[in-house]
Amino acid sequence: MKIKDRKAVSFHYTLKNSQGEQIESSRDRDNPMTYLHGAGNIIPGLEKAMSGKAAGDQFEVTVEPAEAYGERDESGFQRVPAKHFGEGRRLQPGQLVTLNTQQGPRQVTVVKVGRFNVDVDTNHPLAGQSLTFDVEVTDVREATDEEVSHGHVHGPGGVEH
Ligand code: ZN
């Protein structure tokens, strides 16, 4: 069965940045990643590369920033009052923290910690990077009507609700 819209797909992957450093790997966990094809569950460049593949296929794909987590936005640096991070939190540069913004919770990277203010980078940590995925498709099945209407996969590796 080939991967196309309305298929539920499971795959293992190892993700490396343009310096060849491993960022993460589903192989470190027991379960592969599962997603609904055509629903924007994964980054666009990877979803495109998955199209037409079948269970057992292995491939490597490099995805440019525009098809991954976007280009870096240099206006993404912001100075935030330290109190927004909660009392007594010890922040370290490079740390990822969740900040409650008017647009909802957002993951930011701590750049500099001052006494009253914290400088953060609101860019996604992988913004501006070309990403290489080493992929092995482990399973392809028909998605259920319910999964298609929810826009995600249910069960192991998917959303449990
Ligand atoms: Zn659901």
mmCIF file of C-alpha atoms and ligand atoms in Angstrom:
data_model
loop_
_atom_site.group_PDB
_atom_site.id
_atom_site.type_symbol
_atom_site.label_atom_id
_atom_site.label_comp_id
_atom_site.label_asym_id
_atom_site.label_seq_id
_atom_site.Cartn_x
_atom_site.Cartn_y
_atom_site.Cartn_z
ATOM 1 C CA MET A 1 0.000 0.000 0.000
ATOM 2 C CA LYS A 2 1.505 3.321 -1.065
ATOM 3 C CA ILE A 3 1.434 6.424 1.081
ATOM 4 C CA LYS A 4 -1.094 9.022 -0.002
ATOM 5 C CA ASP A 5 -3.825 11.137 1.581
ATOM 6 C CA ARG A 6 -6.001 9.353 4.173
ATOM 7 C CA LYS A 7 -3.340 6.791 5.020
ATOM 8 C CA ALA A 8 -2.127 6.329 8.590
ATOM 9 C CA VAL A 9 1.640 5.946 8.420
ATOM 10 C CA SER A 10 4.165 4.697 10.997
ATOM 11 C CA PHE A 11 7.861 5.311 10.526
ATOM 12 C CA HIS A 12 11.152 5.404 12.344
ATOM 13 C CA TYR A 13 13.441 8.340 11.736
ATOM 14 C CA THR A 14 16.719 9.839 12.790
ATOM 15 C CA LEU A 15 16.963 13.604 12.417
ATOM 16 C CA LYS A 16 20.263 15.413 11.842
ATOM 17 C CA ASN A 17 20.995 19.106 11.390
ATOM 18 C CA SER A 18 23.183 20.561 8.634
ATOM 19 C CA GLN A 19 26.278 19.998 10.809
ATOM 20 C CA GLY A 20 25.455 16.285 10.816
ATOM 21 C CA GLU A 21 24.639 16.299 14.533
ATOM 22 C CA GLN A 22 21.834 14.001 15.607
ATOM 23 C CA ILE A 23 18.914 16.010 17.002
ATOM 24 C CA GLU A 24 16.575 13.175 17.805
ATOM 25 C CA SER A 25 15.684 9.659 16.810
ATOM 26 C CA SER A 26 12.492 7.676 17.141
ATOM 27 C CA ARG A 27 14.774 4.630 17.345
ATOM 28 C CA ASP A 28 15.660 5.746 20.893
ATOM 29 C CA ARG A 29 12.036 5.126 21.806
ATOM 30 C CA ASP A 30 10.090 1.905 21.500
ATOM 31 C CA ASN A 31 7.390 3.172 19.186
ATOM 32 C CA PRO A 32 7.727 4.628 15.712
ATOM 33 C CA MET A 33 6.145 7.978 14.908
ATOM 34 C CA THR A 34 2.597 7.743 13.525
ATOM 35 C CA TYR A 35 0.796 10.394 11.494
ATOM 36 C CA LEU A 36 -2.112 10.984 9.133
ATOM 37 C CA HIS A 37 -0.812 11.678 5.628
ATOM 38 C CA GLY A 38 -2.099 14.845 3.963
ATOM 39 C CA ALA A 39 -3.167 16.463 7.226
ATOM 40 C CA GLY A 40 -0.098 18.593 7.930
ATOM 41 C CA ASN A 41 0.840 16.521 10.990
ATOM 42 C CA ILE A 42 4.528 16.542 10.033
ATOM 43 C CA ILE A 43 6.711 19.183 8.377
ATOM 44 C CA PRO A 44 5.804 19.780 4.701
ATOM 45 C CA GLY A 45 9.136 18.667 3.222
ATOM 46 C CA LEU A 46 9.030 15.346 5.009
ATOM 47 C CA GLU A 47 5.366 14.766 4.153
ATOM 48 C CA LYS A 48 6.158 15.335 0.454
ATOM 49 C CA ALA A 49 9.043 12.876 0.601
ATOM 50 C CA MET A 50 6.800 10.236 2.212
ATOM 51 C CA SER A 51 4.297 10.387 -0.659
ATOM 52 C CA GLY A 52 4.294 7.190 -2.704
ATOM 53 C CA LYS A 53 6.527 5.240 -0.314
ATOM 54 C CA ALA A 54 5.418 1.904 1.179
ATOM 55 C CA ALA A 55 6.070 -0.129 4.324
ATOM 56 C CA GLY A 56 9.653 -1.386 4.344
ATOM 57 C CA ASP A 57 10.998 1.543 2.292
ATOM 58 C CA GLN A 58 14.075 3.275 3.659
ATOM 59 C CA PHE A 59 15.299 6.613 2.402
ATOM 60 C CA GLU A 60 17.101 9.788 3.360
ATOM 61 C CA VAL A 61 15.768 13.258 2.619
ATOM 62 C CA THR A 62 17.183 16.721 3.281
ATOM 63 C CA VAL A 63 14.558 19.389 3.856
ATOM 64 C CA GLU A 64 15.310 23.110 3.460
ATOM 65 C CA PRO A 65 14.164 25.506 6.215
ATOM 66 C CA ALA A 66 11.195 26.815 4.180
ATOM 67 C CA GLU A 67 9.811 23.266 4.053
ATOM 68 C CA ALA A 68 10.751 22.529 7.666
ATOM 69 C CA TYR A 69 10.524 24.977 10.593
ATOM 70 C CA GLY A 70 10.933 28.172 8.549
ATOM 71 C CA GLU A 71 13.696 30.727 8.276
ATOM 72 C CA ARG A 72 15.034 32.402 11.388
ATOM 73 C CA ASP A 73 13.343 35.697 12.192
ATOM 74 C CA GLU A 74 15.912 38.071 13.664
ATOM 75 C CA SER A 75 13.133 40.085 15.295
ATOM 76 C CA GLY A 76 12.451 36.910 17.270
ATOM 77 C CA PHE A 77 14.627 38.126 20.138
ATOM 78 C CA GLN A 78 12.575 39.501 23.004
ATOM 79 C CA ARG A 79 13.265 40.837 26.480
ATOM 80 C CA VAL A 80 10.783 39.435 28.970
ATOM 81 C CA PRO A 81 10.388 40.417 32.645
ATOM 82 C CA ALA A 82 11.865 37.609 34.754
ATOM 83 C CA LYS A 83 8.669 37.347 36.821
ATOM 84 C CA HIS A 84 6.896 35.873 33.775
ATOM 85 C CA PHE A 85 8.940 32.740 34.260
ATOM 86 C CA GLY A 86 7.683 32.095 37.773
ATOM 87 C CA GLU A 87 9.292 32.658 41.145
ATOM 88 C CA GLY A 88 12.615 31.092 41.880
ATOM 89 C CA ARG A 89 13.113 29.436 38.538
ATOM 90 C CA ARG A 90 16.760 28.959 37.682
ATOM 91 C CA LEU A 91 17.135 29.627 34.006
ATOM 92 C CA GLN A 92 20.196 28.761 31.941
ATOM 93 C CA PRO A 93 21.128 30.123 28.517
ATOM 94 C CA GLY A 94 20.231 27.564 25.872
ATOM 95 C CA GLN A 95 17.368 26.184 27.939
ATOM 96 C CA LEU A 96 14.001 25.656 26.255
ATOM 97 C CA VAL A 97 11.095 27.021 28.263
ATOM 98 C CA THR A 98 7.401 27.472 27.640
ATOM 99 C CA LEU A 99 6.243 31.048 27.854
ATOM 100 C CA ASN A 100 2.578 31.996 28.080
ATOM 101 C CA THR A 101 1.973 34.638 25.422
ATOM 102 C CA GLN A 102 -1.154 36.354 24.156
ATOM 103 C CA GLN A 103 -1.076 33.851 21.289
ATOM 104 C CA GLY A 104 -0.989 30.961 23.762
ATOM 105 C CA PRO A 105 1.913 28.910 25.152
ATOM 106 C CA ARG A 106 5.058 29.095 23.074
ATOM 107 C CA GLN A 107 8.417 27.361 23.329
ATOM 108 C CA VAL A 108 11.300 29.799 23.476
ATOM 109 C CA THR A 109 15.038 29.470 23.972
ATOM 110 C CA VAL A 110 16.681 31.371 26.820
ATOM 111 C CA VAL A 111 19.527 33.520 25.479
ATOM 112 C CA LYS A 112 20.589 35.642 28.436
ATOM 113 C CA VAL A 113 19.444 35.762 32.042
ATOM 114 C CA GLY A 114 19.518 39.131 33.793
ATOM 115 C CA ARG A 115 18.329 40.102 37.236
ATOM 116 C CA PHE A 116 15.009 41.541 36.139
ATOM 117 C CA ASN A 117 14.758 40.497 32.527
ATOM 118 C CA VAL A 118 15.367 37.429 30.460
ATOM 119 C CA ASP A 119 16.290 37.624 26.779
ATOM 120 C CA VAL A 120 14.647 34.885 24.785
ATOM 121 C CA ASP A 121 14.641 33.747 21.161
ATOM 122 C CA THR A 122 11.118 32.966 19.995
ATOM 123 C CA ASN A 123 12.301 31.191 16.839
ATOM 124 C CA HIS A 124 11.702 27.465 16.735
ATOM 125 C CA PRO A 125 14.976 25.810 17.798
ATOM 126 C CA LEU A 126 15.262 24.219 14.346
ATOM 127 C CA ALA A 127 14.309 27.358 12.368
ATOM 128 C CA GLY A 128 16.831 28.262 9.666
ATOM 129 C CA GLN A 129 18.261 24.753 9.517
ATOM 130 C CA SER A 130 18.344 22.236 6.723
ATOM 131 C CA LEU A 131 17.272 18.957 8.271
ATOM 132 C CA THR A 132 18.169 15.474 7.134
ATOM 133 C CA PHE A 133 15.819 12.633 7.957
ATOM 134 C CA ASP A 134 16.864 9.018 7.725
ATOM 135 C CA VAL A 135 13.490 7.306 7.422
ATOM 136 C CA GLU A 136 12.194 3.757 7.533
ATOM 137 C CA VAL A 137 8.492 3.298 6.831
ATOM 138 C CA THR A 138 7.213 0.564 9.147
ATOM 139 C CA ASP A 139 3.473 0.515 8.472
ATOM 140 C CA VAL A 140 0.864 2.010 6.142
ATOM 141 C CA ARG A 141 -2.857 1.468 6.674
ATOM 142 C CA GLU A 142 -6.166 3.085 5.757
ATOM 143 C CA ALA A 143 -7.104 5.803 8.231
ATOM 144 C CA THR A 144 -10.565 5.477 9.761
ATOM 145 C CA ASP A 145 -13.253 8.061 8.944
ATOM 146 C CA GLU A 146 -12.964 9.274 12.525
ATOM 147 C CA GLU A 147 -9.218 9.808 12.192
ATOM 148 C CA VAL A 148 -9.698 11.697 8.928
ATOM 149 C CA SER A 149 -12.377 13.921 10.495
ATOM 150 C CA HIS A 150 -10.114 14.618 13.500
ATOM 151 C CA GLY A 151 -7.073 15.237 11.299
ATOM 152 C CA HIS A 152 -4.848 12.871 13.281
ATOM 153 C CA VAL A 153 -4.213 9.214 13.994
ATOM 154 C CA HIS A 154 -5.642 7.392 17.007
ATOM 155 C CA GLY A 155 -4.188 4.526 19.015
ATOM 156 C CA PRO A 156 -0.534 3.637 19.701
ATOM 157 C CA GLY A 157 1.777 6.430 18.550
ATOM 158 C CA GLY A 158 -1.221 8.676 17.825
ATOM 159 C CA VAL A 159 -3.647 10.681 19.915
ATOM 160 C CA GLU A 160 -5.337 8.756 22.736
ATOM 161 C CA HIS A 161 -8.754 10.158 23.546
HETATM 162 ZN ZN ZN B 1 -9.013 12.350 17.551
#
